[in-house]
Short mmCIF file of C-alpha atoms and ligand atoms in Angstrom, two decimals:
data_model
loop_
_atom_site.label_atom_id
_atom_site.label_comp_id
_atom_site.label_asym_id
_atom_site.label_seq_id
_atom_site.Cartn_x
_atom_site.Cartn_y
_atom_site.Cartn_z
CA SER A 180 55.87 5.68 -135.58
CA PHE A 181 57.45 2.52 -136.95
CA SER A 182 56.16 -0.87 -136.08
CA SER A 183 58.34 -2.54 -133.50
CA SER A 184 58.95 -5.41 -135.87
CA ASN A 185 61.16 -3.24 -138.08
CA PRO A 186 64.72 -4.53 -138.10
CA LYS A 187 66.73 -2.42 -135.67
CA ILE A 188 70.44 -1.96 -136.21
CA CYS A 189 72.89 0.11 -134.23
CA VAL A 190 76.15 1.59 -135.41
CA VAL A 191 78.99 2.34 -133.00
CA GLY A 192 80.94 5.45 -134.00
CA SER A 193 79.90 8.42 -136.12
CA GLY A 194 82.92 8.94 -138.36
CA PRO A 195 82.71 8.38 -142.11
CA ALA A 196 82.39 4.61 -141.60
CA GLY A 197 79.44 4.93 -139.23
CA PHE A 198 77.62 7.43 -141.40
CA TYR A 199 78.24 5.69 -144.73
CA THR A 200 77.18 2.34 -143.28
CA ALA A 201 74.04 3.93 -141.86
CA GLN A 202 73.30 5.66 -145.17
CA HIS A 203 73.28 2.36 -147.01
CA LEU A 204 71.32 0.49 -144.32
CA LEU A 205 68.62 3.12 -143.98
CA LYS A 206 67.01 2.01 -147.20
CA ASP A 207 65.67 -0.99 -145.33
CA VAL A 208 66.06 -0.71 -141.58
CA GLU A 209 66.12 1.61 -138.59
CA VAL A 210 69.57 2.77 -137.57
CA ASP A 211 70.70 4.24 -134.27
CA ILE A 212 74.20 5.70 -134.16
CA TYR A 213 76.07 5.77 -130.82
CA GLU A 214 79.06 8.08 -130.53
CA ARG A 215 81.51 8.47 -127.65
CA LEU A 216 81.88 12.23 -128.08
CA PRO A 217 79.00 14.72 -127.83
CA VAL A 218 79.72 15.74 -131.45
CA PRO A 219 79.63 13.64 -134.63
CA PHE A 220 81.88 13.03 -137.66
CA GLY A 221 85.02 11.51 -136.11
CA LEU A 222 88.21 12.33 -137.99
CA VAL A 223 86.40 14.61 -140.40
CA ARG A 224 86.17 17.01 -137.48
CA PHE A 225 89.21 15.95 -135.44
CA GLY A 226 91.66 14.66 -138.08
CA VAL A 227 91.28 16.36 -141.45
CA ALA A 228 93.50 19.44 -141.60
CA PRO A 229 91.80 22.81 -141.02
CA ASP A 230 93.12 24.13 -144.33
CA HIS A 231 91.34 21.33 -146.22
CA PRO A 232 87.76 22.61 -145.89
CA GLU A 233 86.66 20.96 -149.15
CA VAL A 234 87.31 17.52 -147.61
CA LYS A 235 84.80 18.33 -144.88
CA ASN A 236 81.96 18.76 -147.36
CA VAL A 237 81.05 15.11 -146.66
CA ILE A 238 79.47 16.50 -143.49
CA ASN A 239 76.56 17.68 -145.65
CA THR A 240 75.86 14.11 -146.76
CA PHE A 241 76.18 12.83 -143.18
CA THR A 242 73.75 15.51 -141.99
CA GLN A 243 71.22 14.33 -144.59
CA THR A 244 71.65 10.77 -143.34
CA ALA A 245 71.13 11.89 -139.75
CA SER A 246 67.92 13.68 -140.69
CA HIS A 247 66.42 10.51 -142.19
CA ALA A 248 63.24 9.54 -140.34
CA ARG A 249 64.61 6.08 -139.53
CA CYS A 250 67.97 7.38 -138.19
CA ASN A 251 68.84 8.54 -134.69
CA PHE A 252 72.09 9.88 -133.26
CA TYR A 253 73.14 9.46 -129.63
CA GLY A 254 76.33 11.35 -128.82
CA ASN A 255 78.21 11.25 -125.53
CA VAL A 256 77.70 7.48 -125.25
CA ASN A 257 80.93 5.55 -124.77
CA VAL A 258 80.16 2.01 -125.93
CA GLY A 259 82.04 -0.56 -123.86
CA LYS A 260 81.82 1.72 -120.85
CA ASP A 261 78.44 3.48 -120.64
CA VAL A 262 76.71 0.56 -122.30
CA SER A 263 78.10 -2.89 -123.08
CA ILE A 264 78.10 -4.72 -126.38
CA ASP A 265 75.94 -7.45 -124.79
CA GLU A 266 73.35 -4.86 -123.82
CA LEU A 267 73.35 -3.53 -127.38
CA ARG A 268 73.02 -7.08 -128.71
CA ARG A 269 69.90 -7.64 -126.67
CA ALA A 270 68.40 -4.34 -127.84
CA TYR A 271 69.18 -4.61 -131.57
CA HIS A 272 69.09 -7.22 -134.31
CA ALA A 273 72.65 -6.37 -135.29
CA ILE A 274 75.54 -4.09 -134.35
CA VAL A 275 77.98 -2.47 -136.76
CA LEU A 276 81.27 -1.53 -135.10
CA SER A 277 82.68 1.59 -136.77
CA TYR A 278 84.68 3.04 -133.94
CA GLY A 279 87.85 3.83 -135.88
CA ALA A 280 91.41 3.73 -134.63
CA GLU A 281 91.80 5.78 -131.50
CA GLY A 282 95.13 4.35 -130.40
CA ASN A 283 98.62 5.02 -131.48
CA ARG A 284 101.52 3.05 -132.82
CA SER A 285 104.49 3.93 -130.69
CA MET A 286 108.10 4.20 -131.88
CA GLY A 287 109.33 1.92 -129.13
CA VAL A 288 112.58 3.82 -128.64
CA PRO A 289 114.15 5.25 -125.47
CA GLY A 290 113.18 8.85 -124.79
CA GLU A 291 109.85 8.74 -126.57
CA ASN A 292 108.08 9.92 -123.42
CA LEU A 293 110.24 13.00 -122.95
CA PRO A 294 108.63 16.43 -122.96
CA GLY A 295 108.82 17.73 -126.53
CA VAL A 296 107.86 14.36 -128.05
CA TYR A 297 104.29 14.02 -129.31
CA SER A 298 102.32 11.63 -131.43
CA ALA A 299 100.90 13.14 -134.61
CA LYS A 300 97.52 11.90 -133.40
CA ASP A 301 97.69 14.10 -130.30
CA PHE A 302 99.23 17.03 -132.15
CA VAL A 303 96.50 16.90 -134.80
CA GLY A 304 93.89 16.47 -132.05
CA TRP A 305 95.28 19.58 -130.36
CA TYR A 306 95.01 21.91 -133.36
CA ASN A 307 91.63 20.43 -134.29
CA GLY A 308 90.05 20.80 -130.86
CA LEU A 309 89.82 17.18 -129.69
CA PRO A 310 88.83 17.65 -126.03
CA SER A 311 91.32 15.06 -124.72
CA CYS A 312 94.21 16.92 -126.41
CA ARG A 313 93.31 20.42 -125.27
CA GLU A 314 96.06 20.52 -122.68
CA LEU A 315 98.82 19.33 -124.99
CA THR A 316 100.06 22.92 -125.48
CA PRO A 317 103.17 21.82 -127.37
CA ASP A 318 106.34 23.79 -126.82
CA LEU A 319 107.10 25.47 -130.14
CA SER A 320 110.08 27.50 -128.97
CA CYS A 321 112.70 25.45 -130.82
CA ASP A 322 114.14 25.99 -134.27
CA THR A 323 113.89 22.47 -135.71
CA ALA A 324 111.12 19.90 -135.59
CA VAL A 325 111.55 16.29 -136.71
CA ILE A 326 108.52 14.34 -137.90
CA LEU A 327 108.87 10.57 -138.08
CA GLY A 328 106.82 9.12 -140.88
CA GLN A 329 106.15 10.43 -144.38
CA GLY A 330 102.44 9.81 -144.93
CA ASN A 331 99.76 12.44 -145.48
CA VAL A 332 99.29 12.94 -141.74
CA ALA A 333 103.00 13.75 -141.42
CA LEU A 334 102.67 16.28 -144.24
CA ASP A 335 99.56 17.81 -142.64
CA VAL A 336 101.55 18.34 -139.44
CA ALA A 337 104.55 19.77 -141.30
CA ARG A 338 102.32 22.16 -143.22
CA ILE A 339 100.48 23.36 -140.13
CA LEU A 340 103.81 23.90 -138.33
CA LEU A 341 105.22 25.97 -141.20
CA ALA A 342 102.20 27.70 -142.71
CA PRO A 343 102.07 31.47 -142.36
CA THR A 344 99.49 32.42 -139.74
CA LYS A 345 97.51 34.34 -142.33
CA MET A 346 96.91 31.07 -144.18
CA LEU A 347 95.37 29.45 -141.10
CA LYS A 348 93.48 32.27 -139.49
CA SER A 349 90.43 31.88 -141.71
CA THR A 350 90.17 28.11 -141.11
CA ASP A 351 88.45 26.24 -138.28
CA ILE A 352 91.76 25.66 -136.45
CA THR A 353 91.25 26.32 -132.74
CA GLN A 354 92.13 29.77 -131.46
CA PRO A 355 94.63 28.49 -128.84
CA ALA A 356 96.45 26.53 -131.58
CA LEU A 357 96.43 29.53 -133.89
CA ASP A 358 97.86 31.73 -131.13
CA ALA A 359 100.55 29.18 -130.30
CA LEU A 360 101.50 28.77 -133.95
CA ALA A 361 101.67 32.54 -134.40
CA GLN A 362 104.28 32.62 -131.62
CA SER A 363 106.08 29.51 -132.88
CA ARG A 364 109.84 29.70 -133.41
CA VAL A 365 109.92 26.52 -135.49
CA ARG A 366 111.69 27.38 -138.74
CA ARG A 367 112.75 23.99 -140.06
CA VAL A 368 110.86 20.73 -140.35
CA LEU A 369 112.50 17.45 -141.32
CA ILE A 370 110.22 14.64 -142.42
CA VAL A 371 111.94 11.32 -141.81
CA GLY A 372 111.26 7.96 -143.45
CA ARG A 373 112.73 4.49 -143.09
CA ARG A 374 112.91 3.87 -146.81
CA GLY A 375 113.50 5.91 -149.97
CA PRO A 376 111.72 8.35 -152.29
CA LEU A 377 110.13 5.50 -154.25
CA GLN A 378 108.47 4.11 -151.11
CA ILE A 379 107.11 7.37 -149.68
CA ALA A 380 103.49 7.09 -148.49
CA CYS A 381 102.10 10.58 -149.11
CA THR A 382 100.04 11.63 -152.12
CA ILE A 383 100.76 14.35 -154.65
CA LYS A 384 98.23 16.88 -153.37
CA GLU A 385 99.90 17.01 -149.97
CA LEU A 386 103.39 17.11 -151.52
CA ARG A 387 102.39 19.94 -153.84
CA GLU A 388 101.07 21.91 -150.87
CA MET A 389 104.50 21.63 -149.24
CA VAL A 390 106.30 22.63 -152.43
CA ASN A 391 104.06 25.70 -152.78
CA LEU A 392 103.96 26.70 -149.12
CA PRO A 393 104.54 30.47 -148.89
CA ASP A 394 107.71 31.70 -147.16
CA CYS A 395 109.10 28.18 -147.14
CA ARG A 396 111.86 26.52 -149.15
CA PRO A 397 112.60 22.87 -149.73
CA GLU A 398 115.89 21.41 -148.48
CA MET A 399 116.47 17.94 -149.81
CA VAL A 400 119.51 15.69 -149.92
CA ALA A 401 120.37 15.20 -153.59
CA ALA A 402 122.16 11.90 -152.93
CA ASP A 403 118.90 10.36 -151.69
CA PHE A 404 117.60 10.49 -155.26
CA GLU A 405 120.38 8.51 -156.90
CA GLY A 406 118.95 6.04 -159.37
CA VAL A 407 115.41 7.21 -158.73
CA SER A 408 114.67 8.68 -162.15
CA GLU A 409 115.98 5.50 -163.80
CA ALA A 410 113.58 3.39 -161.73
CA LEU A 411 110.61 5.56 -162.68
CA LYS A 412 109.67 3.85 -165.92
CA ASP A 413 108.45 0.78 -164.06
CA VAL A 414 106.20 2.44 -161.46
CA PRO A 415 102.44 3.05 -161.66
CA ARG A 416 101.33 6.47 -162.80
CA PRO A 417 100.28 8.10 -159.51
CA ARG A 418 103.62 7.23 -157.90
CA LYS A 419 105.42 8.31 -161.05
CA ARG A 420 103.89 11.78 -160.89
CA LEU A 421 104.56 12.05 -157.17
CA THR A 422 108.19 11.03 -157.65
CA GLU A 423 108.67 13.42 -160.56
CA LEU A 424 107.52 16.31 -158.39
CA MET A 425 109.98 15.26 -155.68
CA LEU A 426 112.81 14.97 -158.20
CA LYS A 427 112.01 18.37 -159.65
CA THR A 428 111.90 19.93 -156.18
CA ALA A 429 115.08 18.25 -155.00
CA LEU A 430 117.32 18.35 -158.05
CA GLU A 431 116.28 20.95 -160.62
CA THR A 432 117.60 24.48 -160.58
CA PRO A 433 114.44 26.54 -160.41
CA GLY A 434 113.60 29.54 -162.56
CA GLU A 435 114.53 33.02 -161.44
CA LYS A 436 111.24 33.77 -159.71
CA GLU A 437 111.26 30.56 -157.71
CA GLN A 438 114.94 31.06 -156.87
CA GLU A 439 114.12 34.46 -155.46
CA ARG A 440 111.16 33.08 -153.54
CA ARG A 441 113.34 30.38 -152.03
CA SER A 442 116.15 32.73 -151.07
CA LYS A 443 113.73 35.04 -149.28
CA ALA A 444 111.92 32.25 -147.43
CA SER A 445 112.38 32.31 -143.67
CA ARG A 446 111.41 28.66 -143.18
CA SER A 447 112.37 25.33 -144.70
CA TRP A 448 111.29 21.74 -144.92
CA GLY A 449 112.82 18.57 -146.28
CA PHE A 450 112.54 14.84 -146.49
CA ARG A 451 115.18 12.70 -144.82
CA PHE A 452 115.15 9.24 -146.33
CA PHE A 453 116.70 5.93 -145.21
CA ARG A 454 116.54 6.79 -141.51
CA SER A 455 114.92 5.03 -138.51
CA PRO A 456 114.61 6.46 -135.00
CA VAL A 457 116.95 4.89 -132.44
CA GLU A 458 116.59 7.20 -129.46
CA VAL A 459 115.25 10.62 -128.55
CA LEU A 460 118.17 12.54 -127.05
CA ALA A 461 117.57 14.62 -123.94
CA SER A 462 119.01 17.79 -122.53
CA GLY A 463 117.70 19.50 -119.42
CA GLY A 464 114.98 16.84 -119.10
CA ARG A 465 113.45 17.42 -122.51
CA ALA A 466 113.91 16.40 -126.13
CA ALA A 467 116.97 18.01 -127.69
CA GLY A 468 117.63 15.77 -130.64
CA ILE A 469 117.07 12.44 -132.24
CA ARG A 470 119.47 9.64 -133.05
CA LEU A 471 118.69 8.09 -136.40
CA ALA A 472 119.98 4.81 -137.77
CA VAL A 473 121.08 4.96 -141.39
CA ASN A 474 119.40 2.31 -143.54
CA ARG A 475 119.97 0.90 -146.95
CA LEU A 476 117.34 -0.73 -149.10
CA GLU A 477 117.18 -4.36 -150.00
CA GLY A 478 114.98 -5.07 -152.97
CA SER A 479 113.03 -2.44 -154.86
CA GLY A 480 109.58 -0.97 -155.25
CA ASP A 481 106.86 -1.22 -152.60
CA GLY A 482 108.37 -4.37 -151.13
CA ALA A 483 111.82 -2.92 -150.54
CA GLN A 484 113.12 -3.54 -147.03
CA ALA A 485 115.05 -1.07 -144.89
CA VAL A 486 118.17 -2.73 -143.50
CA LEU A 487 120.39 -1.15 -140.86
CA THR A 488 123.89 -0.19 -142.00
CA GLY A 489 125.18 0.18 -138.44
CA GLU A 490 125.80 3.86 -138.97
CA VAL A 491 123.92 6.43 -136.88
CA GLU A 492 123.39 10.17 -137.13
CA ASP A 493 122.26 12.68 -134.49
CA VAL A 494 119.92 15.50 -135.49
CA PRO A 495 119.41 18.36 -133.02
CA CYS A 496 115.72 19.28 -132.61
CA GLY A 497 113.46 20.44 -129.81
CA LEU A 498 110.29 18.90 -131.15
CA VAL A 499 109.73 15.31 -132.23
CA ILE A 500 106.41 14.22 -133.69
CA SER A 501 105.89 10.56 -134.44
CA SER A 502 103.52 9.96 -137.30
CA ILE A 503 103.88 6.23 -137.80
CA GLY A 504 100.23 5.32 -137.71
CA TYR A 505 97.02 5.05 -135.77
CA ARG A 506 95.91 1.82 -134.17
CA SER A 507 92.49 0.37 -133.34
CA LEU A 508 91.82 -0.78 -129.80
CA PRO A 509 89.59 -3.58 -128.53
CA ILE A 510 86.21 -2.21 -127.42
CA ASP A 511 84.76 -4.93 -125.23
CA GLU A 512 85.86 -8.42 -124.16
CA SER A 513 82.94 -9.99 -125.99
CA VAL A 514 84.14 -8.75 -129.40
CA PRO A 515 86.88 -10.73 -131.20
CA PHE A 516 90.00 -8.66 -131.76
CA ASP A 517 93.16 -9.45 -133.70
CA SER A 518 95.73 -7.65 -131.57
CA ARG A 519 98.59 -8.35 -133.97
CA ARG A 520 96.91 -6.61 -136.90
CA ALA A 521 94.88 -4.36 -134.57
CA VAL A 522 91.61 -4.94 -136.42
CA ILE A 523 88.39 -6.80 -135.76
CA PRO A 524 88.77 -10.10 -137.67
CA ASN A 525 86.06 -10.17 -140.33
CA SER A 526 85.11 -11.37 -143.73
CA MET A 527 83.38 -8.74 -145.85
CA GLY A 528 82.48 -6.89 -142.67
CA ARG A 529 81.00 -9.91 -140.90
CA VAL A 530 82.81 -10.27 -137.59
CA GLN A 531 84.25 -13.77 -137.42
CA GLN A 532 82.51 -16.13 -135.02
CA ALA A 533 80.05 -13.51 -133.86
CA ALA A 534 76.66 -13.61 -135.53
CA GLY A 535 74.92 -10.24 -135.49
CA LEU A 536 78.18 -8.32 -135.29
CA TYR A 537 79.61 -6.38 -138.25
CA CYS A 538 82.38 -3.86 -138.68
CA SER A 539 83.34 -1.09 -141.10
CA GLY A 540 85.94 1.63 -141.55
CA TRP A 541 89.38 1.73 -140.00
CA VAL A 542 88.56 -0.84 -137.33
CA LYS A 543 87.77 -3.24 -140.17
CA THR A 544 90.64 -2.47 -142.55
CA GLY A 545 93.33 -0.95 -140.38
CA PRO A 546 94.10 2.78 -140.27
CA THR A 547 94.79 3.50 -143.93
CA GLY A 548 92.80 5.00 -146.75
CA VAL A 549 91.01 8.22 -147.46
CA ILE A 550 87.34 8.94 -146.81
CA ALA A 551 86.36 7.53 -150.22
CA THR A 552 88.05 4.22 -149.35
CA THR A 553 86.24 4.16 -146.03
CA MET A 554 82.97 4.86 -147.84
CA ASN A 555 83.40 1.89 -150.16
CA ASN A 556 84.28 -0.57 -147.43
CA SER A 557 81.36 0.69 -145.36
CA PHE A 558 78.93 0.15 -148.23
CA ASP A 559 80.37 -3.38 -148.55
CA THR A 560 79.63 -4.07 -144.89
CA ALA A 561 76.10 -2.73 -145.19
CA ARG A 562 75.59 -4.98 -148.23
CA SER A 563 76.77 -8.03 -146.27
CA LEU A 564 74.34 -7.22 -143.48
CA LEU A 565 71.39 -6.76 -145.82
CA GLU A 566 72.29 -9.99 -147.62
CA ASP A 567 72.30 -11.82 -144.29
CA MET A 568 68.87 -10.39 -143.51
CA ASP A 569 67.58 -11.61 -146.86
CA SER A 570 69.11 -15.06 -146.56
CA GLY A 571 67.93 -15.51 -142.99
CA ALA A 572 71.52 -15.79 -141.69
CA LEU A 573 70.66 -12.75 -139.61
CA ASP A 574 67.44 -13.44 -137.75
CA VAL A 575 65.26 -10.34 -137.58
CA SER A 576 61.97 -12.10 -136.84
CA SER A 577 61.88 -11.34 -133.13
CA THR A 578 61.01 -7.89 -131.83
CA ARG A 579 63.79 -5.76 -130.40
CA PRO A 580 63.36 -2.71 -128.18
CA GLY A 581 66.18 -0.70 -129.79
CA SER A 582 66.98 2.69 -128.30
CA GLN A 583 64.08 2.47 -125.87
CA SER A 584 65.84 0.02 -123.59
CA ILE A 585 69.25 1.60 -124.11
CA SER A 586 67.93 5.08 -123.25
CA ALA A 587 66.53 3.66 -120.04
CA LEU A 588 69.89 2.09 -119.17
CA LEU A 589 71.73 5.34 -119.92
CA ALA A 590 69.31 7.34 -117.80
CA GLU A 591 69.85 4.93 -114.91
CA ARG A 592 73.59 5.44 -115.26
CA GLY A 593 73.34 9.23 -115.44
CA VAL A 594 74.62 9.37 -119.03
CA LYS A 595 73.10 12.27 -120.96
CA ALA A 596 73.01 11.51 -124.66
CA VAL A 597 73.32 14.36 -127.15
CA THR A 598 70.88 14.01 -130.04
CA PHE A 599 71.47 15.28 -133.55
CA SER A 600 69.40 18.36 -132.82
CA GLY A 601 71.64 18.86 -129.78
CA TRP A 602 74.62 18.74 -132.15
CA GLU A 603 72.89 21.26 -134.40
CA LYS A 604 72.75 23.67 -131.46
CA ILE A 605 76.47 23.18 -130.90
CA ASP A 606 77.06 23.65 -134.63
CA ASP A 607 75.09 26.88 -134.50
CA VAL A 608 77.02 28.28 -131.56
CA GLU A 609 80.33 27.32 -133.17
CA THR A 610 79.40 28.85 -136.49
CA ARG A 611 78.31 32.09 -134.87
CA ARG A 612 81.47 32.26 -132.74
CA GLY A 613 83.45 31.75 -135.95
CA GLU A 614 81.74 34.59 -137.77
CA VAL A 615 83.19 37.09 -135.32
CA SER A 616 86.73 36.17 -136.36
CA GLY A 617 86.14 35.29 -140.01
CA LYS A 618 86.38 31.53 -139.48
CA PRO A 619 83.89 28.88 -140.64
CA ARG A 620 83.54 27.90 -136.98
CA GLU A 621 85.18 28.36 -133.61
CA LYS A 622 84.98 24.91 -132.02
CA LEU A 623 83.86 24.32 -128.46
CA LEU A 624 86.86 22.78 -126.75
CA THR A 625 85.53 20.84 -123.79
CA VAL A 626 83.00 18.06 -123.40
CA GLN A 627 81.39 20.06 -120.62
CA GLU A 628 80.70 23.05 -122.88
CA MET A 629 79.42 20.76 -125.61
CA LEU A 630 77.01 19.08 -123.20
CA GLN A 631 75.81 22.41 -121.89
CA VAL A 632 75.04 23.76 -125.34
CA GLY A 633 73.82 20.47 -126.79
CA ARG A 634 71.29 19.47 -124.17
CA ASP A 635 67.68 19.30 -125.20
P1 FAD B 78 86.82 7.75 -137.44
O1 FAD B 78 86.69 8.88 -138.37
O2 FAD B 78 87.95 7.79 -136.47
O3 FAD B 78 85.44 7.60 -136.64
C1 FAD B 78 85.32 6.77 -135.53
C2 FAD B 78 84.30 7.37 -134.56
O4 FAD B 78 84.02 6.41 -133.53
C3 FAD B 78 84.79 8.62 -133.85
O5 FAD B 78 83.82 9.63 -133.92
C4 FAD B 78 84.98 8.15 -132.41
O6 FAD B 78 84.78 9.19 -131.45
C5 FAD B 78 83.94 7.07 -132.30
N1 FAD B 78 84.21 6.10 -131.22
C6 FAD B 78 85.41 5.59 -130.83
N2 FAD B 78 85.27 4.76 -129.80
C7 FAD B 78 83.96 4.72 -129.51
C8 FAD B 78 83.18 4.04 -128.51
N3 FAD B 78 83.77 3.23 -127.62
N4 FAD B 78 81.84 4.24 -128.48
C9 FAD B 78 81.25 5.08 -129.38
N5 FAD B 78 81.93 5.73 -130.34
C10 FAD B 78 83.27 5.56 -130.40
N6 FAD B 78 90.82 11.40 -145.62
C11 FAD B 78 90.55 12.16 -146.71
O7 FAD B 78 89.84 11.69 -147.60
N7 FAD B 78 91.06 13.43 -146.82
C12 FAD B 78 91.85 14.00 -145.85
O8 FAD B 78 92.27 15.14 -145.97
C13 FAD B 78 92.12 13.20 -144.69
N8 FAD B 78 92.88 13.73 -143.69
C14 FAD B 78 93.13 12.95 -142.59
C15 FAD B 78 93.92 13.50 -141.57
C16 FAD B 78 94.22 12.74 -140.45
C17 FAD B 78 95.08 13.33 -139.35
C18 FAD B 78 93.74 11.41 -140.36
C19 FAD B 78 94.09 10.57 -139.16
C20 FAD B 78 92.96 10.87 -141.36
C21 FAD B 78 92.64 11.63 -142.49
N9 FAD B 78 91.87 11.11 -143.53
C22 FAD B 78 91.60 11.89 -144.61
C23 FAD B 78 91.32 9.73 -143.48
C24 FAD B 78 89.89 9.68 -142.91
O9 FAD B 78 89.82 10.51 -141.79
C25 FAD B 78 89.51 8.23 -142.59
O10 FAD B 78 89.47 7.48 -143.78
C26 FAD B 78 88.16 8.08 -141.89
O11 FAD B 78 87.94 9.07 -140.92
C27 FAD B 78 87.99 6.71 -141.23
O12 FAD B 78 86.67 6.63 -140.77
P2 FAD B 78 86.19 5.79 -139.50
O13 FAD B 78 84.75 6.10 -139.37
O14 FAD B 78 86.62 4.38 -139.65
O15 FAD B 78 87.01 6.38 -138.25
#
């Protein structure tokens, strides 16, 4: 329907970065989105906590983008494996790499591969139905869990571990995870950070959710907050409010009602500051505790450094979850990759030394920032690309075959792409399965099932 001389762009990855980049580009060009999984939306589906349904409303915008006449979605296509970047380069005028951060930063301590130790990425993937994490089935038979890291992902994990089942049962959490959590014996979650209260990386919404979690009381170490309220006058407002809530929770004697609530609570959570993991301790071949080094801070504010004191402390726990960050991985030898920073080196989304290649989202910036941040940096990338088209820096004068040639290659290789209408069938089945149990959806849990339902 469109003349073959239309500029043809492809986007790799269908998370927020892929969709927001496409949205901005669609004003002027044709956009094909290639996604490794049969289903779209990246971390909005497989990362965002099930009890944060409002965050997932962005899916409505992405669905509008996908229904644009100049936009096509091809799920179940693993770029770098099913089709190479060079093949995409020959088929399109430009490629935007928006494939996120699917790797993991590891703790690098002895014992981190013991049974009972998980990355937050896998744990989150498990309760959110990421097919590759379906068999994680974490052992939740212990009393205490230790989470390493104090960002929002760490707090998501803590909340899911401690939330009453009745709070989760009407969310889109997977049924196996819900069943496992209902049987969980975990009663205490410690959330460990290298530095102090003034350096914590979570935001106030997530902290407030912990403070208000039903049947759960906070257990902080008052000494950790020495000097904190004095330092408050010099910090920016969002951190000030966050810190004030922590101080209130840790130090103030609550009113009668809250006191009663806390004394009746069967579960507890707390931050442990100034601690770094040294070793996961084993017993009977599985995690039984963690040895933490005690740090002190040098300097103050965001730039404060954790310095070892030489002291260590052992904390018994049967579950260790490391939440110290995601990490982007190289996709294809032909794409520059900065392995130290784990990002694609770029300026304003233009991949360095690679004309026709662009990047957006976490693979561009590193794995930090909320969806709104990802949206802005994706719009920036789209703007760079359109500028290059206008200036002639990106040559779009020749005709490119676009998805036609790629579809032929995929067919040759036996790869069955799932289109957006295929996804809509999956969505339908999931939504209907959810209705039965009062959930917004009951996710399909294997790629095989997704392909079966999503085929055209
Ligand atoms: P992703 O969302 O990871 O998307 C990347 C996509 O690329 C994926 O679909 C992936 O399957 C695909 N892909 C990977 N490799 C390939 C390949 N080789 N070929 C084709 N496709 C590929 N933000 C909020 O605003 N609110 C929240 O509540 C919130 N909760 C979060 C909870 C967790 C656990 C995490 C990790 C993040 C959360 N965020 C939240 C942040 C938000 O998810 C990110 O800002 C955003 O998802 C980053 O977008 P992205 O598109 O760069 O990456």
